[in-house]
Amino acid sequence: MAYKAPTGTADLLPEAAQKWTLIQEKANEVFSKYGYLLMETPSFEHLDVFARGIGEATDVVGKEMFLVFSRQNLDELRGGGALAGDILALRPEGTAGVARSVVQHSLVSPGATALKVYYTGSMYRYERPQKGRLREFHQIGVECIGAAEPTADAEVIEMMMRFFVGLGIPEASMQLKINSMGDEHCRPAYRAIIRDFILGHPELCEDCARRADTNPLRAFDCKNERCQAVLNEAPKITDMLCEECLMHYQSLKDLLGLSQIEYIEDHRLVRGLDYYTRTVFEVQVTTGLGSQNAIGGGGRYDRLIEEYGGAATPGLGFAIGFERMTLVLDELGAFPLFSPNLEVYIAAVDDSCRDAAYTTASRLRLAGISCDLDHQRRSLKSQFKAADKNGARWVLVIGPDELASDSVTLRAMETGVEAKLSNSELIDCIKQMKEEV
C-alpha cells in the first residue's frame, strides 16, 4: 500500500520548515525585547490538566481531544478491561500546560516579578480539516503570569502587533478586535441574560440552543450567518461590567491609543476557552484566509492558576497559528524566496579528486562556510547542475591540475568568472567575498 500522512496532518517539507524557522526567529527577536524567554512543556499532559483549565463544556475538551494510550492500555480496553493509571491527552493549546508548570515548579510567588515566557510547537485538535486549520497544527504562544495591571494587557497586544508587522503583514491589512468578558463578579449575571436571550430565540441553530445551558457565551462564536444576525442584537457585556472591570477595560483602550494602535470593539468576541476573564482580543486579516481570517488572539486568565492549586495569580497571553499566518504571508509575498542557503559547492573532476573535495568541504565547514559536494560519482556537468539547483554562490573545482598545484578553481555562479586560488588563501578569500556581497 502507498502510505500517506494521516488526515488533517501535513509534512513540514523543507520550504515550509524554513518558513517556520523564520517565524520562530522573528518571535525570539521581537519577544526578547519585551523580556520574554523560551520554555517548553510536554506535548501531552494528564487529561484533567486540559479539562480543568479549558473547561469540560468546551468543544475542545468535549469533542476535539486526542487521548493517548499505551499499547497495553489499548489492548485492555479492547478486551473490555479498565484503563490502568491516569488518562493522557495531546495538548490542544499551550496555556494549560504552562499554568500547570508554573504551579508545579513554583515559578511565580505573590508579589514577585511577572513571569514572561513564550513557546512554539505542535498542537492537536480533532476537527474537520480545512484551509489553514489542521488536526496537527503549529502555534507560537506567549504567557505573562503575575501581572494584573492593564499596562500588561496593552504591552502584550502591542508586542503581538509588532510581531505581525515585523513578519511583513501591513497594519492596513489587519484588524485588532477587543472586548471584555468581565469577571466572577459581573459575568454570571450576563451569562444568565444571554441564556434567556438564546432560549427566547428558537430560530437559533441547535448548537446555540445546546450552549444555552452549557456555555451560553460560546454562542457568539457560531458561524451561522442567521445566528450572527440574531446575536448581534443581544445585550452587550460591556454595558454590564462591574466598576473594576469597566475601569480595566477603559484603561486598556486609553493605553492602546497612547501606542497609536487602532482597534475595533466587538461585543461578540468571547474567545473559545473558559479560562478567559476581562480582556480578550483577536487579530484578523483581510487577505489570504477567506472567512476563517483570524491569525492570532488571546486574553486575560486571572483565575487559571488557582485551578491547578496555585495561589491567586493573574495572567494573560496569546497564541498565533503558523499555518494560517503562512497563508497570509504567502499571499502578501512576504517570505523570501526559498533557498538552501548554500555558499559553496565543491565539484570533483574525477575519482582521483574526491578525497581532496571531501577534506576541502570539512575545512570550509569548520571555518563557518556552508558547502556541499557530490556523493554519487556524477559527472562534472551534473555537479554544476546540482550546484545551481541548490543555490550555491560559488563552485570550487578540484581536478588533477589543481591537485598537482595545491590549489582550487573558484567560479562565481552568477557571473561565470573564474579564479585560481591556493588552498592556503582559499578560506580568507571566500570570507572576504561574503562580506563584499
Tab-separated table of C-alpha atoms in Angstrom:
chain	number	residue	atom	x	y	z
A	1	MET	CA	0.000	0.000	0.000
A	2	ALA	CA	1.024	3.625	-0.524
A	3	TYR	CA	1.385	5.250	2.881
A	4	LYS	CA	0.138	8.813	3.352
A	5	ALA	CA	0.156	11.264	6.217
A	6	PRO	CA	-2.968	10.948	8.426
A	7	THR	CA	-5.976	13.082	7.554
A	8	GLY	CA	-5.589	16.584	8.934
A	9	THR	CA	-1.798	16.495	9.113
A	10	ALA	CA	0.859	17.798	6.750
A	11	ASP	CA	4.545	17.124	6.319
A	12	LEU	CA	6.677	20.136	7.132
A	13	LEU	CA	8.717	19.936	3.938
A	14	PRO	CA	11.972	21.924	3.607
A	15	GLU	CA	10.375	25.097	2.220
A	16	ALA	CA	7.645	25.132	4.882
A	17	ALA	CA	10.183	24.240	7.554
A	18	GLN	CA	12.298	27.214	6.522
A	19	LYS	CA	9.256	29.470	6.918
A	20	TRP	CA	8.569	28.002	10.371
A	21	THR	CA	12.189	28.682	11.311
A	22	LEU	CA	12.000	32.286	10.074
A	23	ILE	CA	8.825	32.886	12.075
A	24	GLN	CA	10.398	31.406	15.218
A	25	GLU	CA	13.471	33.596	14.751
A	26	LYS	CA	11.289	36.690	14.392
A	27	ALA	CA	9.370	35.702	17.530
A	28	ASN	CA	12.601	35.460	19.508
A	29	GLU	CA	13.791	38.791	18.093
A	30	VAL	CA	10.586	40.671	18.996
A	31	PHE	CA	9.562	38.920	22.218
A	32	SER	CA	13.016	39.106	23.781
A	33	LYS	CA	12.839	42.918	23.563
A	34	TYR	CA	9.890	42.729	25.964
A	35	GLY	CA	11.688	40.401	28.379
A	36	TYR	CA	10.219	37.062	27.258
A	37	LEU	CA	12.155	33.789	27.492
A	38	LEU	CA	11.564	30.496	25.675
A	39	MET	CA	10.143	27.496	27.549
A	40	GLU	CA	8.709	24.130	26.539
A	41	THR	CA	6.109	21.863	28.102
A	42	PRO	CA	5.298	18.247	27.143
A	43	SER	CA	3.198	17.642	24.043
A	44	PHE	CA	0.862	15.530	26.186
A	45	GLU	CA	-0.477	16.052	29.705
A	46	HIS	CA	-2.890	14.387	32.080
A	47	LEU	CA	-6.365	14.845	30.604
A	48	ASP	CA	-7.553	16.715	33.690
A	49	VAL	CA	-4.983	19.476	33.055
A	50	PHE	CA	-6.893	20.434	29.918
A	51	ALA	CA	-10.378	19.629	31.215
A	52	ARG	CA	-9.881	21.748	34.340
A	53	GLY	CA	-8.252	24.704	32.615
A	54	ILE	CA	-10.058	24.854	29.272
A	55	GLY	CA	-13.455	23.716	30.558
A	56	GLU	CA	-15.446	20.482	30.352
A	57	ALA	CA	-18.224	22.190	28.381
A	58	THR	CA	-15.994	23.467	25.572
A	59	ASP	CA	-15.881	21.772	22.179
A	60	VAL	CA	-12.113	21.430	22.595
A	61	VAL	CA	-12.487	19.115	25.600
A	62	GLY	CA	-15.823	17.574	24.705
A	63	LYS	CA	-15.211	16.802	21.022
A	64	GLU	CA	-11.681	17.553	19.847
A	65	MET	CA	-9.243	15.954	22.303
A	66	PHE	CA	-6.807	13.266	21.189
A	67	LEU	CA	-6.348	10.789	24.030
A	68	VAL	CA	-3.027	8.979	24.451
A	69	PHE	CA	-2.967	5.242	25.177
A	70	SER	CA	-0.103	2.815	25.580
A	71	ARG	CA	-0.369	-0.403	23.585
A	72	GLN	CA	-1.056	-2.241	26.845
A	73	ASN	CA	-3.915	0.093	27.764
A	74	LEU	CA	-5.377	-0.146	24.283
A	75	ASP	CA	-5.334	-3.938	24.393
A	76	GLU	CA	-7.020	-3.854	27.801
A	77	LEU	CA	-9.743	-1.551	26.533
A	78	ARG	CA	-10.361	-3.762	23.518
A	79	GLY	CA	-10.665	-6.712	25.852
A	80	GLY	CA	-13.266	-4.957	27.964
A	81	GLY	CA	-10.886	-4.008	30.765
A	82	ALA	CA	-10.331	-0.692	32.501
A	83	LEU	CA	-7.547	1.817	31.958
A	84	ALA	CA	-4.521	1.485	34.215
A	85	GLY	CA	-3.319	4.837	35.540
A	86	ASP	CA	-4.221	8.372	34.536
A	87	ILE	CA	-5.635	9.242	31.131
A	88	LEU	CA	-3.313	11.328	28.975
A	89	ALA	CA	-4.182	13.691	26.113
A	90	LEU	CA	-2.279	15.508	23.376
A	91	ARG	CA	-2.221	19.232	24.022
A	92	PRO	CA	-4.873	21.202	22.108
A	93	GLU	CA	-3.340	24.517	23.206
A	94	GLY	CA	-0.345	25.712	25.214
A	95	THR	CA	-1.620	27.835	28.097
A	96	ALA	CA	-2.896	24.998	30.303
A	97	GLY	CA	0.479	23.229	30.240
A	98	VAL	CA	2.318	26.432	31.132
A	99	ALA	CA	-0.092	27.083	34.015
A	100	ARG	CA	0.452	23.552	35.314
A	101	SER	CA	4.214	24.058	35.097
A	102	VAL	CA	4.030	27.385	36.939
A	103	VAL	CA	2.289	25.726	39.887
A	104	GLN	CA	4.391	22.549	39.847
A	105	HIS	CA	7.701	24.431	39.891
A	106	SER	CA	6.566	27.464	41.933
A	107	LEU	CA	7.695	29.789	39.149
A	108	VAL	CA	5.686	32.779	40.387
A	109	SER	CA	5.388	33.812	44.022
A	110	PRO	CA	2.986	36.517	45.317
A	111	GLY	CA	4.413	39.988	44.737
A	112	ALA	CA	7.309	38.725	42.595
A	113	THR	CA	8.172	39.997	39.135
A	114	ALA	CA	5.852	38.622	36.494
A	115	LEU	CA	6.965	35.526	34.588
A	116	LYS	CA	7.246	36.223	30.850
A	117	VAL	CA	7.608	33.151	28.613
A	118	TYR	CA	6.851	32.063	25.074
A	119	TYR	CA	6.689	28.643	23.426
A	120	THR	CA	6.480	27.086	19.982
A	121	GLY	CA	5.340	23.652	18.881
A	122	SER	CA	2.611	21.326	17.655
A	123	MET	CA	-0.957	21.316	18.999
A	124	TYR	CA	-3.676	18.749	18.279
A	125	ARG	CA	-7.438	19.005	17.803
A	126	TYR	CA	-9.754	16.527	16.122
A	127	GLU	CA	-11.822	18.753	13.872
A	128	ARG	CA	-12.759	18.958	10.216
A	129	PRO	CA	-9.614	19.844	8.236
A	130	GLN	CA	-9.930	22.980	6.130
A	131	LYS	CA	-7.797	25.771	4.725
A	132	GLY	CA	-5.409	26.916	7.432
A	133	ARG	CA	-6.874	24.505	10.014
A	134	LEU	CA	-5.318	21.067	10.598
A	135	ARG	CA	-5.601	18.394	13.259
A	136	GLU	CA	-1.922	18.765	13.983
A	137	PHE	CA	-1.009	22.425	13.767
A	138	HIS	CA	1.793	24.680	14.960
A	139	GLN	CA	1.487	27.601	17.330
A	140	ILE	CA	3.603	30.300	18.870
A	141	GLY	CA	2.261	31.335	22.256
A	142	VAL	CA	3.066	33.939	24.880
A	143	GLU	CA	2.197	33.941	28.577
A	144	CYS	CA	2.664	36.765	31.109
A	145	ILE	CA	1.855	35.456	34.583
A	146	GLY	CA	1.741	37.603	37.705
A	147	ALA	CA	0.788	40.973	36.143
A	148	ALA	CA	-2.651	42.390	36.902
A	149	GLU	CA	-2.463	45.926	35.542
A	150	PRO	CA	-3.977	46.905	32.164
A	151	THR	CA	-0.496	48.068	31.107
A	152	ALA	CA	0.374	44.358	30.815
A	153	ASP	CA	-2.629	43.800	28.523
A	154	ALA	CA	-1.625	46.720	26.318
A	155	GLU	CA	2.005	45.588	26.211
A	156	VAL	CA	1.069	42.056	25.143
A	157	ILE	CA	-1.213	43.358	22.394
A	158	GLU	CA	1.431	45.832	21.224
A	159	MET	CA	4.033	43.058	21.111
A	160	MET	CA	1.771	40.816	19.038
A	161	MET	CA	1.028	43.591	16.547
A	162	ARG	CA	4.715	44.443	16.173
A	163	PHE	CA	5.479	40.773	15.611
A	164	PHE	CA	2.984	40.639	12.733
A	165	VAL	CA	4.312	43.856	11.196
A	166	GLY	CA	7.872	42.570	11.593
A	167	LEU	CA	6.942	39.494	9.578
A	168	GLY	CA	5.682	41.657	6.728
A	169	ILE	CA	1.925	41.994	7.326
A	170	PRO	CA	0.963	45.652	6.754
A	171	GLU	CA	-1.020	47.305	9.537
A	172	ALA	CA	-3.652	48.233	6.948
A	173	SER	CA	-4.240	44.516	6.282
A	174	MET	CA	-5.064	43.749	9.924
A	175	GLN	CA	-7.938	44.454	12.279
A	176	LEU	CA	-7.433	44.255	16.042
A	177	LYS	CA	-10.684	43.416	17.824
A	178	ILE	CA	-11.029	43.751	21.587
A	179	ASN	CA	-13.668	43.097	24.226
A	180	SER	CA	-14.018	42.475	27.942
A	181	MET	CA	-15.581	39.294	29.305
A	182	GLY	CA	-15.899	40.647	32.823
A	183	ASP	CA	-15.003	38.549	35.856
A	184	GLU	CA	-16.641	36.398	38.505
A	185	HIS	CA	-18.495	39.436	39.853
A	186	CYS	CA	-20.276	40.579	36.697
A	187	ARG	CA	-20.110	37.730	34.183
A	188	PRO	CA	-22.539	35.271	35.906
A	189	ALA	CA	-25.412	37.730	35.610
A	190	TYR	CA	-24.548	38.358	31.965
A	191	ARG	CA	-24.380	34.610	31.256
A	192	ALA	CA	-27.893	34.266	32.656
A	193	ILE	CA	-29.161	37.095	30.447
A	194	ILE	CA	-27.617	35.554	27.327
A	195	ARG	CA	-29.046	32.156	28.266
A	196	ASP	CA	-32.525	33.677	28.406
A	197	PHE	CA	-31.865	35.529	25.143
A	198	ILE	CA	-30.917	32.268	23.385
A	199	LEU	CA	-33.937	30.408	24.764
A	200	GLY	CA	-36.129	33.265	23.627
A	201	HIS	CA	-34.965	32.903	20.012
A	202	PRO	CA	-35.912	29.428	18.748
A	203	GLU	CA	-34.658	30.354	15.279
A	204	LEU	CA	-31.075	29.927	16.512
A	205	CYS	CA	-29.289	26.726	15.448
A	206	GLU	CA	-29.081	23.528	17.508
A	207	ASP	CA	-25.530	24.261	18.654
A	208	CYS	CA	-26.563	27.644	20.016
A	209	ALA	CA	-29.577	26.096	21.760
A	210	ARG	CA	-27.353	23.433	23.336
A	211	ARG	CA	-24.921	26.052	24.564
A	212	ALA	CA	-27.677	27.921	26.380
A	213	ASP	CA	-27.228	25.588	29.354
A	214	THR	CA	-23.573	24.566	28.956
A	215	ASN	CA	-21.789	27.776	27.960
A	216	PRO	CA	-24.107	30.465	26.575
A	217	LEU	CA	-21.324	32.934	25.722
A	218	ARG	CA	-19.907	30.436	23.230
A	219	ALA	CA	-22.993	31.036	21.085
A	220	PHE	CA	-21.276	34.251	19.943
A	221	ASP	CA	-18.709	32.028	18.195
A	222	CYS	CA	-21.372	30.490	15.945
A	223	LYS	CA	-20.509	30.875	12.258
A	224	ASN	CA	-24.107	30.557	11.081
A	225	GLU	CA	-24.970	33.872	9.398
A	226	ARG	CA	-28.575	33.757	10.615
A	227	CYS	CA	-27.399	33.198	14.193
A	228	GLN	CA	-24.881	36.019	13.890
A	229	ALA	CA	-27.618	38.409	12.798
A	230	VAL	CA	-29.761	37.460	15.801
A	231	LEU	CA	-26.931	37.534	18.325
A	232	ASN	CA	-25.854	40.935	17.071
A	233	GLU	CA	-28.980	42.241	18.829
A	234	ALA	CA	-28.080	40.566	22.132
A	235	PRO	CA	-27.218	42.712	25.176
A	236	LYS	CA	-23.552	43.760	25.301
A	237	ILE	CA	-21.396	42.623	28.182
A	238	THR	CA	-19.581	45.965	28.156
A	239	ASP	CA	-22.862	47.563	29.255
A	240	MET	CA	-22.961	45.286	32.302
A	241	LEU	CA	-19.372	45.263	33.566
A	242	CYS	CA	-18.715	45.859	37.236
A	243	GLU	CA	-16.809	49.031	38.120
A	244	GLU	CA	-13.379	47.371	38.341
A	245	CYS	CA	-13.761	45.543	35.016
A	246	LEU	CA	-15.034	48.683	33.352
A	247	MET	CA	-12.057	50.702	34.644
A	248	HIS	CA	-9.644	47.986	33.479
A	249	TYR	CA	-11.212	47.934	30.016
A	250	GLN	CA	-11.201	51.719	29.692
A	251	SER	CA	-7.553	51.890	30.775
A	252	LEU	CA	-6.646	49.313	28.142
A	253	LYS	CA	-8.316	51.374	25.428
A	254	ASP	CA	-6.553	54.525	26.611
A	255	LEU	CA	-3.167	52.759	26.572
A	256	LEU	CA	-3.727	51.385	23.071
A	257	GLY	CA	-4.492	54.938	21.994
A	258	LEU	CA	-1.232	56.153	23.510
A	259	SER	CA	0.600	53.471	21.494
A	260	GLN	CA	-1.331	54.533	18.364
A	261	ILE	CA	-2.718	51.021	17.960
A	262	GLU	CA	-6.071	51.063	16.208
A	263	TYR	CA	-8.760	48.674	17.432
A	264	ILE	CA	-12.390	47.748	16.945
A	265	GLU	CA	-14.651	46.958	19.885
A	266	ASP	CA	-16.541	43.741	19.174
A	267	HIS	CA	-19.055	42.789	21.869
A	268	ARG	CA	-19.443	39.336	20.285
A	269	LEU	CA	-15.751	38.495	20.734
A	270	VAL	CA	-15.556	35.952	23.567
A	271	ARG	CA	-12.745	33.578	22.506
A	272	GLY	CA	-13.354	29.851	22.795
A	273	LEU	CA	-11.956	28.770	26.163
A	274	ASP	CA	-13.485	29.002	29.632
A	275	TYR	CA	-10.467	30.388	31.435
A	276	TYR	CA	-10.625	33.928	29.992
A	277	THR	CA	-11.540	36.918	32.198
A	278	ARG	CA	-11.738	40.590	31.357
A	279	THR	CA	-9.601	41.416	28.296
A	280	VAL	CA	-9.938	39.315	25.147
A	281	PHE	CA	-8.539	40.235	21.743
A	282	GLU	CA	-8.124	38.834	18.253
A	283	VAL	CA	-6.284	39.887	15.107
A	284	GLN	CA	-7.991	39.300	11.772
A	285	VAL	CA	-6.641	39.858	8.281
A	286	THR	CA	-8.310	40.965	5.087
A	287	THR	CA	-6.326	38.697	2.743
A	288	GLY	CA	-5.367	35.056	2.342
A	289	LEU	CA	-7.859	33.231	4.584
A	290	GLY	CA	-11.400	33.932	3.458
A	291	SER	CA	-13.967	33.722	6.272
A	292	GLN	CA	-11.528	31.962	8.635
A	293	ASN	CA	-9.499	35.137	8.910
A	294	ALA	CA	-8.160	35.126	12.487
A	295	ILE	CA	-4.392	34.675	12.751
A	296	GLY	CA	-3.934	35.158	16.483
A	297	GLY	CA	-5.590	36.178	19.676
A	298	GLY	CA	-5.777	35.725	23.397
A	299	GLY	CA	-6.748	37.409	26.601
A	300	ARG	CA	-6.530	37.535	30.364
A	301	TYR	CA	-6.996	34.486	32.656
A	302	ASP	CA	-6.805	35.705	36.236
A	303	ARG	CA	-8.282	32.563	37.820
A	304	LEU	CA	-6.470	29.850	35.848
A	305	ILE	CA	-3.510	29.316	38.192
A	306	GLU	CA	-5.917	28.677	41.080
A	307	GLU	CA	-7.490	25.853	39.068
A	308	TYR	CA	-4.209	23.943	39.413
A	309	GLY	CA	-3.839	24.528	43.137
A	310	GLY	CA	-1.742	27.692	43.000
A	311	ALA	CA	-2.292	30.977	44.771
A	312	ALA	CA	-4.473	33.628	43.145
A	313	THR	CA	-2.242	34.806	40.291
A	314	PRO	CA	-3.282	36.995	37.357
A	315	GLY	CA	-2.153	36.103	33.866
A	316	LEU	CA	-2.671	36.774	30.193
A	317	GLY	CA	-1.312	35.685	26.832
A	318	PHE	CA	-1.964	34.964	23.183
A	319	ALA	CA	-1.428	32.249	20.584
A	320	ILE	CA	-0.644	32.557	16.879
A	321	GLY	CA	-1.304	29.849	14.301
A	322	PHE	CA	1.607	29.129	11.985
A	323	GLU	CA	-0.436	27.526	9.187
A	324	ARG	CA	-2.900	30.404	8.960
A	325	MET	CA	-0.189	33.012	9.206
A	326	THR	CA	1.781	31.304	6.426
A	327	LEU	CA	-1.201	31.534	4.078
A	328	VAL	CA	-1.363	35.280	4.689
A	329	LEU	CA	2.375	35.832	4.314
A	330	ASP	CA	2.406	33.796	1.091
A	331	GLU	CA	-0.488	35.864	-0.270
A	332	LEU	CA	1.426	39.043	0.543
A	333	GLY	CA	4.708	37.714	-0.858
A	334	ALA	CA	6.360	38.465	2.481
A	335	PHE	CA	8.553	35.363	2.626
A	336	PRO	CA	11.961	35.463	0.925
A	337	LEU	CA	12.401	33.033	-1.950
A	338	PHE	CA	13.211	29.569	-0.684
A	339	SER	CA	16.904	28.713	-0.877
A	340	PRO	CA	19.008	26.015	0.758
A	341	ASN	CA	21.363	28.898	1.696
A	342	LEU	CA	24.380	27.128	0.238
A	343	GLU	CA	27.503	29.227	-0.232
A	344	VAL	CA	29.929	26.819	-1.901
A	345	TYR	CA	29.590	23.629	-3.924
A	346	ILE	CA	32.756	21.556	-4.371
A	347	ALA	CA	32.996	19.718	-7.669
A	348	ALA	CA	35.496	16.877	-8.245
A	349	VAL	CA	36.625	16.380	-11.864
A	350	ASP	CA	37.197	12.638	-11.443
A	351	ASP	CA	37.549	9.932	-8.801
A	352	SER	CA	41.156	10.857	-8.060
A	353	CYS	CA	39.968	14.204	-6.698
A	354	ARG	CA	37.108	13.073	-4.475
A	355	ASP	CA	39.157	12.734	-1.282
A	356	ALA	CA	40.508	16.254	-1.764
A	357	ALA	CA	36.954	17.537	-2.327
A	358	TYR	CA	35.851	15.877	0.913
A	359	THR	CA	38.708	17.320	3.013
A	360	THR	CA	38.174	20.776	1.483
A	361	ALA	CA	34.489	20.636	2.472
A	362	SER	CA	35.487	19.780	6.047
A	363	ARG	CA	37.877	22.742	6.169
A	364	LEU	CA	35.247	25.168	4.888
A	365	ARG	CA	32.582	23.978	7.311
A	366	LEU	CA	34.947	24.302	10.264
A	367	ALA	CA	35.559	27.883	9.133
A	368	GLY	CA	31.808	28.604	9.171
A	369	ILE	CA	31.243	28.400	5.410
A	370	SER	CA	28.261	26.341	4.248
A	371	CYS	CA	29.089	23.912	1.466
A	372	ASP	CA	28.134	20.640	-0.167
A	373	LEU	CA	29.672	18.121	-2.552
A	374	ASP	CA	28.714	15.174	-4.712
A	375	HIS	CA	28.322	11.757	-3.075
A	376	GLN	CA	27.139	9.885	-6.175
A	377	ARG	CA	30.126	9.998	-8.546
A	378	ARG	CA	28.244	12.183	-11.012
A	379	SER	CA	29.850	13.912	-13.964
A	380	LEU	CA	31.286	17.407	-13.648
A	381	LYS	CA	28.364	18.757	-15.702
A	382	SER	CA	25.882	17.110	-13.336
A	383	GLN	CA	27.711	18.533	-10.339
A	384	PHE	CA	27.384	22.043	-11.754
A	385	LYS	CA	23.644	21.441	-12.233
A	386	ALA	CA	23.419	20.346	-8.605
A	387	ALA	CA	25.253	23.491	-7.508
A	388	ASP	CA	22.807	25.654	-9.454
A	389	LYS	CA	19.767	23.770	-8.135
A	390	ASN	CA	20.975	24.220	-4.551
A	391	GLY	CA	21.571	27.940	-4.981
A	392	ALA	CA	25.350	27.840	-4.482
A	393	ARG	CA	27.040	31.196	-4.929
A	394	TRP	CA	30.413	29.701	-5.812
A	395	VAL	CA	31.712	26.395	-7.137
A	396	LEU	CA	35.169	25.099	-6.264
A	397	VAL	CA	36.520	22.816	-8.979
A	398	ILE	CA	39.209	20.322	-7.996
A	399	GLY	CA	40.848	18.387	-10.812
A	400	PRO	CA	44.236	16.716	-11.417
A	401	ASP	CA	45.803	20.084	-12.272
A	402	GLU	CA	44.560	21.623	-9.029
A	403	LEU	CA	45.819	18.633	-7.033
A	404	ALA	CA	49.250	18.998	-8.562
A	405	SER	CA	49.460	22.721	-7.716
A	406	ASP	CA	47.747	22.518	-4.264
A	407	SER	CA	45.044	24.870	-5.500
A	408	VAL	CA	41.374	25.091	-6.496
A	409	THR	CA	39.485	26.867	-9.250
A	410	LEU	CA	36.701	29.098	-7.935
A	411	ARG	CA	33.811	30.078	-10.208
A	412	ALA	CA	31.179	32.667	-9.317
A	413	MET	CA	27.857	31.123	-10.389
A	414	GLU	CA	26.175	34.451	-11.102
A	415	THR	CA	28.871	35.855	-13.414
A	416	GLY	CA	30.818	32.770	-14.520
A	417	VAL	CA	34.101	34.499	-13.619
A	418	GLU	CA	36.826	32.059	-12.551
A	419	ALA	CA	39.977	32.465	-10.450
A	420	LYS	CA	42.644	30.053	-9.317
A	421	LEU	CA	43.381	30.115	-5.575
A	422	SER	CA	45.917	28.313	-3.448
A	423	ASN	CA	44.478	26.201	-0.656
A	424	SER	CA	46.254	28.382	1.884
A	425	GLU	CA	44.342	31.516	0.801
A	426	LEU	CA	41.028	29.855	-0.039
A	427	ILE	CA	39.156	30.403	3.225
A	428	ASP	CA	40.209	34.039	3.680
A	429	CYS	CA	39.244	34.765	0.079
A	430	ILE	CA	35.743	33.293	0.445
A	431	LYS	CA	35.150	35.150	3.707
A	432	GLN	CA	36.161	38.417	2.066
A	433	MET	CA	33.823	37.790	-0.869
A	434	LYS	CA	30.973	37.057	1.544
A	435	GLU	CA	31.494	40.428	3.196
A	436	GLU	CA	31.504	42.217	-0.160
A	437	VAL	CA	28.245	40.682	-1.403
